[in-house]
Each structure stands twice: as C-alpha cells, then as structure tokens.
CSV table of C-alpha atoms in Angstrom, one decimal:
chain,number,residue,atom,x,y,z
A,1,ASN,CA,-13.1,2.9,65.1
A,2,ASP,CA,-11.0,1.9,67.7
A,3,GLY,CA,-11.5,-1.1,69.9
A,4,ILE,CA,-12.8,-0.2,73.4
A,5,VAL,CA,-13.0,-2.7,76.3
A,6,VAL,CA,-13.7,-2.4,80.2
A,7,ALA,CA,-12.2,-4.8,83.1
A,8,GLU,CA,-12.9,-4.8,86.4
A,9,GLN,CA,-9.8,-5.7,88.9
A,10,GLU,CA,-10.6,-9.0,90.5
A,11,GLY,CA,-7.3,-10.0,92.5
A,12,GLU,CA,-4.8,-10.6,90.1
A,13,ASP,CA,-7.4,-11.1,87.5
A,14,ASN,CA,-8.7,-8.3,85.3
A,15,ILE,CA,-12.6,-9.3,83.9
A,16,LEU,CA,-13.5,-8.1,80.6
A,17,ILE,CA,-17.3,-6.3,81.3
A,18,TYR,CA,-17.5,-4.5,77.9
A,19,ALA,CA,-16.4,-4.5,74.4
A,20,ASN,CA,-17.3,-2.4,72.0
A,21,PRO,CA,-18.7,-3.6,68.3
A,22,ALA,CA,-15.2,-2.0,66.7
A,23,PHE,CA,-13.2,-4.6,69.8
A,24,GLU,CA,-15.5,-7.6,68.3
A,25,ARG,CA,-14.3,-6.8,64.4
A,26,LEU,CA,-10.5,-6.1,66.0
A,27,THR,CA,-10.6,-9.5,67.9
A,28,GLY,CA,-13.1,-11.4,65.8
A,29,TYR,CA,-14.7,-12.7,68.9
A,30,HIS,CA,-18.5,-11.8,69.7
A,31,SER,CA,-19.3,-9.9,73.4
A,32,ASP,CA,-21.0,-12.6,74.5
A,33,ASP,CA,-17.7,-15.1,73.8
A,34,ILE,CA,-15.5,-12.9,75.9
A,35,LEU,CA,-17.3,-10.9,78.2
A,36,TYR,CA,-16.5,-12.3,82.0
A,37,GLN,CA,-13.5,-13.5,80.7
A,38,ASP,CA,-9.4,-12.7,81.8
A,39,CYS,CA,-8.0,-10.3,79.6
A,40,ARG,CA,-5.0,-12.7,79.7
A,41,PHE,CA,-6.7,-14.6,76.9
A,42,LEU,CA,-5.9,-12.0,74.0
A,43,GLN,CA,-2.3,-12.7,74.2
A,44,ALA,CA,-3.1,-16.6,74.2
A,45,GLY,CA,-0.4,-17.8,76.1
A,46,ASP,CA,2.2,-15.7,74.9
A,47,ARG,CA,3.1,-14.0,78.2
A,48,GLN,CA,6.6,-13.2,77.7
A,49,GLN,CA,6.4,-10.0,75.7
A,50,GLU,CA,7.9,-6.7,77.1
A,51,GLY,CA,5.1,-4.8,76.9
A,52,LEU,CA,3.3,-7.0,79.4
A,53,THR,CA,5.4,-6.1,82.1
A,54,ALA,CA,5.1,-2.7,81.8
A,55,ILE,CA,1.0,-3.3,81.7
A,56,ARG,CA,1.3,-5.2,84.6
A,57,GLU,CA,3.2,-2.5,86.8
A,58,ALA,CA,0.8,-0.2,85.7
A,59,VAL,CA,-2.4,-1.8,86.5
A,60,LYS,CA,-0.7,-2.3,89.9
A,61,THR,CA,0.0,1.3,90.7
A,62,GLY,CA,-2.7,3.0,88.7
A,63,ALA,CA,-0.7,4.5,86.4
A,64,PRO,CA,-1.7,5.3,82.7
A,65,SER,CA,0.1,3.1,80.1
A,66,ARG,CA,0.4,2.9,76.5
A,67,GLN,CA,1.9,-0.4,75.2
A,68,ILE,CA,2.2,-2.0,71.7
A,69,LEU,CA,1.7,-5.9,72.3
A,70,ARG,CA,1.2,-9.2,69.7
A,71,ASN,CA,-2.3,-10.2,70.3
A,72,TYR,CA,-4.4,-13.4,68.7
A,73,ARG,CA,-7.7,-13.4,66.7
A,74,LYS,CA,-10.0,-15.6,67.2
A,75,ASP,CA,-8.7,-17.7,64.2
A,76,GLY,CA,-5.5,-17.5,66.2
A,77,SER,CA,-3.6,-15.0,63.6
A,78,THR,CA,-1.4,-12.3,65.0
A,79,TYR,CA,-1.6,-8.7,64.8
A,80,HIS,CA,-0.4,-5.9,66.8
A,81,VAL,CA,-2.0,-3.7,68.6
A,82,GLU,CA,-1.5,-0.1,70.9
A,83,TRP,CA,-2.8,0.0,74.1
A,84,ASN,CA,-3.5,2.9,76.1
A,85,ILE,CA,-5.0,1.5,79.6
A,86,SER,CA,-6.1,4.4,82.0
A,87,PRO,CA,-7.7,3.6,85.6
A,88,VAL,CA,-11.3,4.2,86.6
A,89,ARG,CA,-11.8,5.2,90.4
A,90,ASP,CA,-14.5,5.3,92.3
A,91,ASP,CA,-15.4,9.0,94.8
A,92,LYS,CA,-12.9,7.2,97.0
A,93,GLY,CA,-10.1,6.7,94.7
A,94,VAL,CA,-10.6,3.7,94.9
A,95,ILE,CA,-9.1,1.6,91.6
A,96,ARG,CA,-12.4,-0.3,90.5
A,97,GLN,CA,-12.2,-0.6,86.6
A,98,PHE,CA,-9.3,-0.4,83.8
A,99,VAL,CA,-10.5,1.4,80.2
A,100,ALA,CA,-8.5,0.0,77.3
A,101,VAL,CA,-8.2,1.8,74.0
A,102,GLN,CA,-7.1,-0.6,71.3
A,103,ARG,CA,-5.4,1.2,67.9
A,104,ASP,CA,-4.5,-1.6,65.3
A,105,SER,CA,-0.7,-1.4,64.8
A,106,SER,CA,-0.4,-3.9,62.7
A,107,GLU,CA,0.6,-2.1,59.5
A,108,ARG,CA,2.6,0.2,61.5
A,109,VAL,CA,4.6,-2.3,63.1
A,110,GLN,CA,4.9,-4.2,59.7
A,111,ALA,CA,6.4,-1.3,57.9
A,112,GLU,CA,8.9,-0.9,61.1
A,113,GLN,CA,9.8,-4.5,60.9
A,114,GLU,CA,10.7,-4.3,57.1
A,115,ARG,CA,12.5,-1.2,57.9
A,116,ALA,CA,14.7,-3.0,60.4
A,117,LEU,CA,14.8,-5.8,58.2
A,118,LEU,CA,16.4,-3.5,55.1
A,119,ALA,CA,18.8,-2.2,57.7
A,120,ARG,CA,20.3,-5.2,59.1
A,121,ALA,CA,20.2,-6.6,55.0
A,122,LEU,CA,22.5,-3.1,54.0
A,123,ASN,CA,24.3,-3.4,57.5
A,124,ALA,CA,25.4,-7.1,56.0
A,125,ALA,CA,26.5,-6.0,52.8
A,126,ASN,CA,29.8,-5.4,51.8
A,127,ASP,CA,29.8,-2.6,50.1
A,128,GLY,CA,29.1,1.2,51.4
A,129,ILE,CA,25.6,2.2,51.0
A,130,LEU,CA,24.9,5.7,51.5
A,131,ILE,CA,21.2,7.6,50.8
A,132,THR,CA,20.6,11.3,50.8
A,133,ASP,CA,17.6,13.2,50.2
A,134,ARG,CA,17.5,15.6,46.7
A,135,ASP,CA,19.4,17.7,48.7
A,136,SER,CA,22.7,15.6,49.5
A,137,THR,CA,21.9,15.6,52.6
A,138,ILE,CA,22.8,12.5,54.2
A,139,VAL,CA,19.7,10.7,56.1
A,140,PHE,CA,21.3,6.6,55.9
A,141,VAL,CA,24.6,5.2,55.7
A,142,ASN,CA,25.6,1.5,56.5
A,143,GLN,CA,28.3,-0.2,58.7
A,144,ALA,CA,30.5,-0.7,55.2
A,145,PHE,CA,29.9,3.2,54.7
A,146,GLU,CA,31.0,4.2,58.1
A,147,ALA,CA,34.6,1.9,57.6
A,148,LEU,CA,34.8,3.4,54.4
A,149,THR,CA,35.1,7.1,55.4
A,150,GLY,CA,36.1,6.6,58.9
A,151,TYR,CA,33.0,8.5,60.2
A,152,SER,CA,30.4,7.3,62.3
A,153,ALA,CA,26.4,7.3,61.2
A,154,ALA,CA,25.7,9.8,64.0
A,155,GLU,CA,28.5,11.9,62.3
A,156,LEU,CA,27.4,11.6,59.0
A,157,LEU,CA,23.5,12.0,59.2
A,158,GLY,CA,22.3,15.5,58.3
A,159,GLN,CA,25.6,16.4,56.7
A,160,PRO,CA,26.2,17.4,53.0
A,161,THR,CA,28.2,14.9,51.3
A,162,GLU,CA,30.3,17.4,50.5
A,163,MET,CA,31.9,16.8,53.8
A,164,LEU,CA,33.1,13.7,52.2
A,165,ARG,CA,35.4,15.6,49.2
A,166,SER,CA,39.3,15.6,48.8
A,167,GLY,CA,39.5,19.0,46.5
A,168,LEU,CA,41.1,16.4,44.1
A,169,HIS,CA,38.7,16.1,41.7
A,170,GLU,CA,38.2,18.6,38.7
A,171,PRO,CA,34.9,20.7,38.7
A,172,GLU,CA,33.9,19.2,35.7
A,173,PHE,CA,33.3,16.0,37.6
A,174,TYR,CA,30.9,17.3,40.5
A,175,ALA,CA,29.1,19.5,37.2
A,176,GLN,CA,28.8,16.0,35.5
A,177,LEU,CA,27.6,14.1,38.8
A,178,GLN,CA,24.6,16.8,39.5
A,179,GLU,CA,23.6,17.0,35.8
A,180,ALA,CA,23.2,12.7,35.6
A,181,LEU,CA,21.4,13.1,39.0
A,182,SER,CA,19.2,16.0,38.6
A,183,LEU,CA,17.8,13.7,35.4
A,184,GLY,CA,17.4,11.2,37.0
A,185,HIS,CA,20.2,9.4,35.2
A,186,ASN,CA,22.7,6.7,37.2
A,187,PHE,CA,26.0,7.7,37.8
A,188,ARG,CA,28.9,5.9,38.3
A,189,ALA,CA,32.4,7.0,38.5
A,190,THR,CA,35.7,6.2,40.7
A,191,PHE,CA,35.4,8.8,43.6
A,192,ILE,CA,38.5,10.2,45.2
A,193,ASN,CA,37.1,11.0,48.9
A,194,ARG,CA,38.8,12.5,52.0
A,195,HIS,CA,38.5,10.1,55.0
A,196,LYS,CA,38.2,10.9,58.8
A,197,SER,CA,41.7,10.5,59.0
A,198,GLY,CA,43.1,13.0,56.6
A,199,GLY,CA,43.8,10.8,53.5
A,200,VAL,CA,42.1,10.2,51.0
A,201,TYR,CA,40.4,6.9,49.6
A,202,TYR,CA,39.3,5.5,46.5
A,203,ALA,CA,36.0,4.5,46.0
A,204,GLU,CA,34.1,3.2,42.8
A,205,GLN,CA,30.8,4.1,43.2
A,206,SER,CA,27.3,4.0,41.6
A,207,ILE,CA,24.3,6.2,42.2
A,208,ALA,CA,20.7,6.0,41.3
A,209,ALA,CA,17.9,8.4,41.8
A,210,LEU,CA,14.5,7.2,44.0
A,211,ARG,CA,10.9,8.1,43.3
A,212,ASP,CA,8.0,8.8,45.2
A,213,GLU,CA,4.8,7.4,44.1
A,214,SER,CA,4.3,10.3,42.2
A,215,GLY,CA,7.5,10.4,40.1
A,216,GLN,CA,9.4,12.7,41.5
A,217,ILE,CA,13.0,12.4,42.9
A,218,SER,CA,12.8,12.2,46.5
A,219,HIS,CA,16.4,10.6,46.8
A,220,TYR,CA,19.4,8.7,46.0
A,221,VAL,CA,21.0,5.7,46.9
A,222,GLY,CA,24.9,5.3,46.6
A,223,ALA,CA,26.8,1.7,46.8
A,224,SER,CA,30.9,2.9,47.3
A,225,LYS,CA,33.2,-0.1,46.5
A,226,ASP,CA,36.6,0.7,48.0
A,227,ILE,CA,39.1,0.0,45.3
A,228,SER,CA,42.3,2.0,47.2
A,229,ARG,CA,44.3,-1.1,47.5
A,230,MET,CA,44.1,-1.6,43.6
A,231,VAL,CA,44.5,2.1,42.8
A,232,GLN,CA,47.6,2.0,45.1
A,233,ARG,CA,48.9,-1.0,43.0
A,234,GLU,CA,48.1,0.3,39.7
A,235,MET,CA,50.2,3.4,40.5
A,236,GLU,CA,52.9,1.6,42.0
A,237,LEU,CA,52.7,-0.6,38.7
A,238,ARG,CA,52.5,2.6,37.1
A,239,GLU,CA,55.0,4.5,38.6
A,240,ARG,CA,57.6,1.2,38.3
A,241,ALA,CA,56.9,1.6,34.2
A,242,ASN,CA,57.8,4.8,34.3
A,243,ARG,CA,61.0,5.2,36.4
A,244,ASP,CA,64.4,4.1,35.4
A,245,LYS,CA,65.5,1.3,37.5
A,246,LEU,CA,68.9,2.8,37.7
A,247,THR,CA,68.5,6.3,38.7
A,248,GLY,CA,64.8,6.3,39.9
A,249,LEU,CA,64.6,8.8,37.4
A,250,LEU,CA,61.8,9.1,34.6
A,251,ASN,CA,62.9,6.6,32.0
A,252,ARG,CA,62.6,7.6,28.0
A,253,HIS,CA,58.8,6.5,27.2
A,254,ALA,CA,57.6,8.9,30.4
A,255,GLY,CA,59.8,11.8,29.4
A,256,GLU,CA,58.4,11.8,26.1
A,257,ILE,CA,54.8,11.5,27.2
A,258,GLU,CA,55.4,14.8,29.4
A,259,LEU,CA,57.1,16.3,26.6
A,260,LYS,CA,54.1,16.0,24.6
A,261,ARG,CA,51.9,16.7,27.0
A,262,ASN,CA,53.7,20.3,27.4
A,263,GLN,CA,53.5,20.3,23.9
A,264,LEU,CA,50.2,20.5,23.5
A,265,GLN,CA,49.6,23.2,26.3
A,266,ALA,CA,52.2,25.3,24.7
A,267,GLN,CA,50.3,24.7,21.4
A,268,ASN,CA,47.2,25.7,23.2
A,269,GLN,CA,47.8,28.5,25.6
A,270,LEU,CA,51.2,29.5,23.7
A,271,ARG,CA,52.9,29.0,27.5
A,272,PRO,CA,56.2,28.2,26.7
A,273,TYR,CA,58.0,25.2,28.1
A,274,GLY,CA,61.9,24.5,28.3
A,275,VAL,CA,64.5,21.6,27.6
A,276,ILE,CA,67.8,20.6,28.9
A,277,LEU,CA,69.7,17.8,27.8
A,278,GLY,CA,72.7,17.1,29.6
A,279,ASP,CA,75.5,14.7,28.9
A,280,ILE,CA,78.3,13.6,31.0
A,281,ASP,CA,81.5,14.4,30.0
A,282,LEU,CA,84.0,11.5,28.8
A,283,PHE,CA,81.7,8.8,30.5
A,284,LYS,CA,83.2,5.8,28.2
A,285,GLN,CA,86.3,6.6,29.9
A,286,VAL,CA,84.7,6.0,33.4
A,287,ASN,CA,83.6,2.6,32.0
A,288,ASP,CA,86.4,1.9,30.3
A,289,CYS,CA,88.8,2.5,33.1
A,290,PHE,CA,86.7,1.8,36.4
A,291,GLY,CA,84.2,-0.3,35.1
A,292,HIS,CA,80.2,-0.2,34.7
A,293,VAL,CA,79.7,-0.4,38.1
A,294,ALA,CA,81.6,2.7,38.9
A,295,GLY,CA,79.9,4.0,35.7
A,296,ASP,CA,76.3,3.1,37.6
A,297,ARG,CA,77.8,4.9,41.0
A,298,VAL,CA,78.5,8.2,38.6
A,299,LEU,CA,74.8,8.2,36.7
A,300,LYS,CA,73.3,8.2,40.0
A,301,MET,CA,75.1,11.0,41.9
A,302,VAL,CA,74.3,12.8,38.4
A,303,ALA,CA,70.6,11.6,38.9
A,304,ASP,CA,70.5,12.9,42.6
A,305,VAL,CA,71.9,16.3,41.2
A,306,LEU,CA,69.0,16.8,38.9
A,307,SER,CA,65.9,15.4,41.2
A,308,GLY,CA,67.5,18.0,44.0
A,309,LYS,CA,67.7,21.0,41.5
A,310,VAL,CA,64.2,20.8,39.8
A,311,ARG,CA,61.2,22.3,40.8
A,312,ARG,CA,58.8,20.1,41.7
A,313,TYR,CA,56.6,20.4,38.7
A,314,ASP,CA,59.6,19.8,36.3
A,315,HIS,CA,60.7,16.7,35.3
A,316,ALA,CA,64.0,14.6,35.6
A,317,VAL,CA,64.7,11.9,32.8
A,318,ARG,CA,67.1,9.8,32.0
A,319,TRP,CA,67.2,9.8,28.4
A,320,GLY,CA,69.7,7.2,27.4
A,321,GLY,CA,72.8,6.0,28.5
A,322,GLU,CA,74.6,9.1,30.1
A,323,GLU,CA,72.2,11.7,28.5
A,324,PHE,CA,69.2,13.0,31.0
A,325,LEU,CA,66.7,15.4,29.7
A,326,ILE,CA,64.9,18.2,32.1
A,327,VAL,CA,61.8,19.4,30.9
A,328,LEU,CA,60.5,22.7,32.5
A,329,SER,CA,56.8,23.6,32.5
A,330,ASP,CA,55.7,27.2,31.5
A,331,ALA,CA,59.8,28.2,32.1
A,332,SER,CA,61.5,31.3,30.4
A,333,LEU,CA,65.0,30.9,29.1
A,334,GLY,CA,66.7,32.9,31.6
A,335,VAL,CA,65.1,30.0,34.5
A,336,ALA,CA,66.1,27.2,32.4
A,337,ALA,CA,69.4,28.7,31.6
A,338,GLY,CA,69.8,29.5,35.3
A,339,LEU,CA,68.9,25.6,35.9
A,340,ALA,CA,71.3,24.6,34.2
A,341,GLU,CA,74.1,26.4,35.3
A,342,ARG,CA,73.8,25.4,38.9
A,343,ILE,CA,73.2,21.6,37.8
A,344,ARG,CA,76.7,22.1,36.2
A,345,CYS,CA,78.4,23.6,39.0
A,346,ALA,CA,76.6,20.7,41.3
A,347,VAL,CA,78.0,18.1,38.9
A,348,GLU,CA,81.2,19.4,39.3
A,349,GLU,CA,81.5,19.3,42.9
A,350,CYS,CA,80.8,15.9,42.6
A,351,ALA,CA,83.3,12.9,43.2
A,352,ASP,CA,83.5,9.5,43.1
A,353,PRO,CA,86.1,7.4,45.8
A,354,GLU,CA,87.3,5.8,42.5
A,355,VAL,CA,86.3,7.8,39.9
A,356,GLY,CA,87.1,10.9,41.4
A,357,ARG,CA,85.5,14.5,40.2
A,358,PHE,CA,83.4,14.5,36.9
A,359,THR,CA,81.5,17.0,34.6
A,360,ILE,CA,78.7,17.5,32.5
A,361,SER,CA,77.6,19.4,29.5
A,362,LEU,CA,74.6,21.1,28.6
A,363,GLY,CA,71.7,22.0,26.2
A,364,VAL,CA,69.3,24.4,26.9
A,365,GLY,CA,66.2,25.5,24.3
A,366,LEU,CA,63.1,27.1,24.9
A,367,TRP,CA,59.9,26.2,22.6
A,368,GLU,CA,58.7,29.2,20.2
A,369,PRO,CA,55.7,29.2,18.6
A,370,GLY,CA,55.3,26.7,15.5
A,371,GLU,CA,57.7,24.5,16.0
A,372,THR,CA,57.0,20.4,17.5
A,373,GLU,CA,58.9,18.6,20.7
A,374,ASP,CA,61.2,17.2,18.3
A,375,ASP,CA,61.9,20.5,16.5
A,376,LEU,CA,62.6,21.7,20.2
A,377,LEU,CA,64.9,18.9,21.3
A,378,LYS,CA,67.0,19.2,18.1
A,379,ARG,CA,67.7,22.9,19.0
A,380,ALA,CA,68.7,22.1,22.6
A,381,ASP,CA,71.0,18.8,21.2
A,382,ALA,CA,72.9,20.7,19.2
A,383,ALA,CA,73.6,23.2,21.8
A,384,LEU,CA,74.6,20.5,24.2
A,385,TYR,CA,77.3,19.3,20.9
A,386,ARG,CA,78.5,22.7,20.4
A,387,ALA,CA,78.9,22.7,24.4
A,388,LYS,CA,80.9,19.5,24.3
A,389,HIS,CA,82.9,21.1,20.8
A,390,ARG,CA,83.5,23.9,22.6
A,391,GLY,CA,85.9,22.1,25.6
A,392,ARG,CA,83.2,20.5,28.0
A,393,ASN,CA,81.8,21.3,31.4
A,394,GLN,CA,79.8,24.1,29.4
A,395,VAL,CA,76.1,25.1,29.2
A,396,ALA,CA,74.9,26.9,25.7
A,397,ILE,CA,71.9,27.6,24.7
A,398,ALA,CA,70.0,27.7,21.7
A,399,THR,CA,67.9,30.4,20.7
A,400,GLY,CA,65.9,31.3,17.6
A,401,SER,CA,64.5,29.0,14.9
A,402,MET,CA,66.2,26.0,13.7
A,403,ASN,CA,67.2,28.1,10.8
A,404,MET,CA,68.7,30.8,13.4
A,405,PRO,CA,72.3,30.6,15.3
A,406,LEU,CA,72.9,29.4,18.5
A,407,VAL,CA,74.2,31.1,21.4
A,408,HIS,CA,76.8,30.2,23.6
A,409,ALA,CA,76.6,30.7,27.3
A,410,PRO,CA,79.1,33.8,27.7
A,411,GLU,CA,77.1,35.3,24.5
A,412,LEU,CA,73.6,35.3,26.5
A,413,LEU,CA,75.8,36.9,29.3
A,414,ALA,CA,77.0,39.2,27.0
A,415,GLN,CA,73.5,40.1,26.3
A,416,GLY,CA,72.6,41.7,30.0
A,417,ASP,CA,71.5,37.9,31.6
A,418,SER,CA,73.0,38.0,34.7
A,419,LEU,CA,73.9,34.3,34.9
A,420,THR,CA,77.8,33.3,35.1
A,421,PHE,CA,78.6,30.3,33.0
A,422,SER,CA,81.9,28.7,33.7
A,423,GLY,CA,84.1,25.9,33.8
A,424,LYS,CA,86.4,23.8,31.5
A,425,SER,CA,87.1,20.6,31.4
A,426,PRO,CA,90.3,18.5,30.6
A,427,ASP,CA,90.4,15.9,28.3
A,428,LYS,CA,91.2,13.7,30.4
A,429,PRO,CA,90.1,14.4,34.1
A,430,TRP,CA,90.5,11.1,35.5
A,431,THR,CA,93.9,11.0,37.1
A,432,GLY,CA,93.7,10.1,40.4
A,433,ALA,CA,90.2,10.0,42.6
A,434,ALA,CA,91.1,13.6,43.6
A,435,SER,CA,91.6,15.2,40.1
A,436,PRO,CA,89.9,18.2,39.2
C-alpha cells in the first residue's frame, strides 16, 4: 500500500531507478514518465520546506531520515506524505542508492491543521474555553481561560476541575451541575471560583456535553465570561442601598429583611433569635440645644459602639431617627441582655466635645414559638418604653408572650442572672461638656 522508490546518487542529484505501482497511484505518474529523473520534480519548485533540509543532510551523511513533506501530483494537486529514507551501501560500505517509502499522510496532516485552526480560533475568543473528559479532567484551555484563572495551561491540563472551586457554593449547586451533565443537559450558572492568587472571581459559565460517534458522552465544553466587575458593582450598589448614609449601619429596609430571615429560620428550625431596641435618651434636646450637626455626631458615635459590640453574624440597624435595632441570630436571652448592657455602658462612656456625655435606653426581647417578628418588636418596644419610664440609661427585658408581664433588668438579675444592669440618667444631662 505504501509507495516505494529507489534512487541512485549522482553528485547532487538523486535519480529514480524504480517506482512501485502504489507510488504511481499516489502521484498520478507512470513509471515511464519519472524513471531516470531527479526526485526534485515531486516538489515542483517548492524547495523551501523545512523537511527538505533534513533530508538533504541525511543523504549527505547516509543517516536514515523520516520527514513529512508536501509533494505535488502529476495533475498539480498537493498531498502530504511521510518519507522514510534509508541508504543502501555496497560491499565496501559506500552509499550507492536510497530506498524511500512513502505513506500518504494527507488526512492526518489535514486533521492536525484543523485542530491547529480550531485551537487558534478558541485562543482568539474573548471568553474562557475549558474542555474536560467525561471524568471532569481538564484536557484543553484557551488563553482567555488562563487569564481568567491565573493558571497556565501546563498547570491546568490533567487536573480535575475541582481545583478551581472556591468553597462558596452550597453542595446543592454542584449536585445540580452533576445531575445535568450526567443526563447530557446543558448547564448555565454563575460560578464563584478561586483564582490562582487566592481571590475569587465570578464567571457566567455554560457547559455542554460532547458525544462521540456512538452517541456516548465523551467530553464537556464550558464557556466562561468574566462578570466579576459587574457582580462587584452590583454588590456595591446593593450595599449602598442597604446602608444608612449617615451611620453606615443597615437601614430599616435591610433590617426588616434580616428580621424576616431570622423569623423564617426560627419557625422552620425552632432556633430563637433576639432583638435589642435602643433609643438615645433626650436626643431631641441635643438637636434643639446644639443643632443637627452635633446630633449627627452623636448618632455616629452610637453607631460605632453598636458596630464594635455586635457579633459578626448579628446585624445593627438604624431603625429610624435616634432609634437603633440589633438583630441577634440564634441567641439566648442571657446573650442578648449581656450585649445590651455592654452597649449601654459603652455609650455612657462616650462624650462629644460640644454635647458632653449622653446615654441610651434599651429593650431586649427573645423570640418565642408562635409569635411573629412584629410581635417580638412590640414586646421589645414595650421593654424600651419601660426603661425610659424608669429613668433612662437602663436595659429592660421583656419575657413571656404578649400577655405576660415585662421583667425589668434588675429583676432578671434577681432571678439568678449574673449580669449587672445599672446607670441612671438625669432629666437634663447636658449642662456642660464634661457633664455626666
């Protein structure tokens, strides 16, 4: 099946002296047309091919050579052929002839060229392209994917896609991904992946299954578009929309969302949550006596106290005016009361250069089964009113349902709680910058 020719070396020329029928079929030439001609006619003037230089060196040294060349048929069409050339020596070891075996490599070369073209096309794409085998082992990435992840192709090829996971997705996310892929369905979602630098990036990624000739899934191809800037911008806008401009705390709308989230969690899992409702004492006098600029400074100082005292998974809210709300996730009454007392003490230590010292009163409530978040807020508000009524600068705790009496902070202490609740505020605390 392979074309075979024998050539004799005459100076710089290699003269054909034999060609088999397969060579004739391959080239379109008949033996009568080509015998006793130099082999160069097969290149038809195309003498700058890299492989030709290697063949010439092999002919000079007598070394075997294997090269792929582009040859020309009798009708002028091209074909690619793998040449295997070996010297034939006489009894004295002198090279007299060469035997060349030609194997048509046109299909293979064409396939390689098509793969190279596809790789260039994929590398020209702006989106990251990832191809894996059916076991999610990476077999190809384009240059955009390298830029997206920070990894080079050498670092990614042969690795499982799990190496890119950030750990920020719930297990259900990957379960849905695996189910879709196993069924051959396309999967599209926003992936939060880990960059080589350690940070995370957001990619809108679509994944599709590739099937072989038998219809079985053999590979998966994913196209990723980097949307990190867009997501970051959305998060910033959402953060701004959820924050009180003056204090930086959550605004009332965001606070209501946190209340509902904790309420649902409490109803579904029976995990109590608490609230602390605080109100700056005699705040109207601050605005009336010192102006709203001074009032804003006081509000900011209280907000700083709340931000510094709450746990990282709790939420401090500017509920309205001089009123603040703290939503405590999965908290006990003792935890809520202790936090409220620490806040009261910290605010009592604050002093504005113009206003002097100021205080805050707080009401504490713990969710009970069967009540809504509004019920809980009403109980906390009633406790706050009780603290105000009893002299301000106090923590009052509401226990029991709406039909049960309120418990004042010292009464909780009397019931065996180790917390200390103290502090009294005069009706007119701002008599000077250093006034208590």
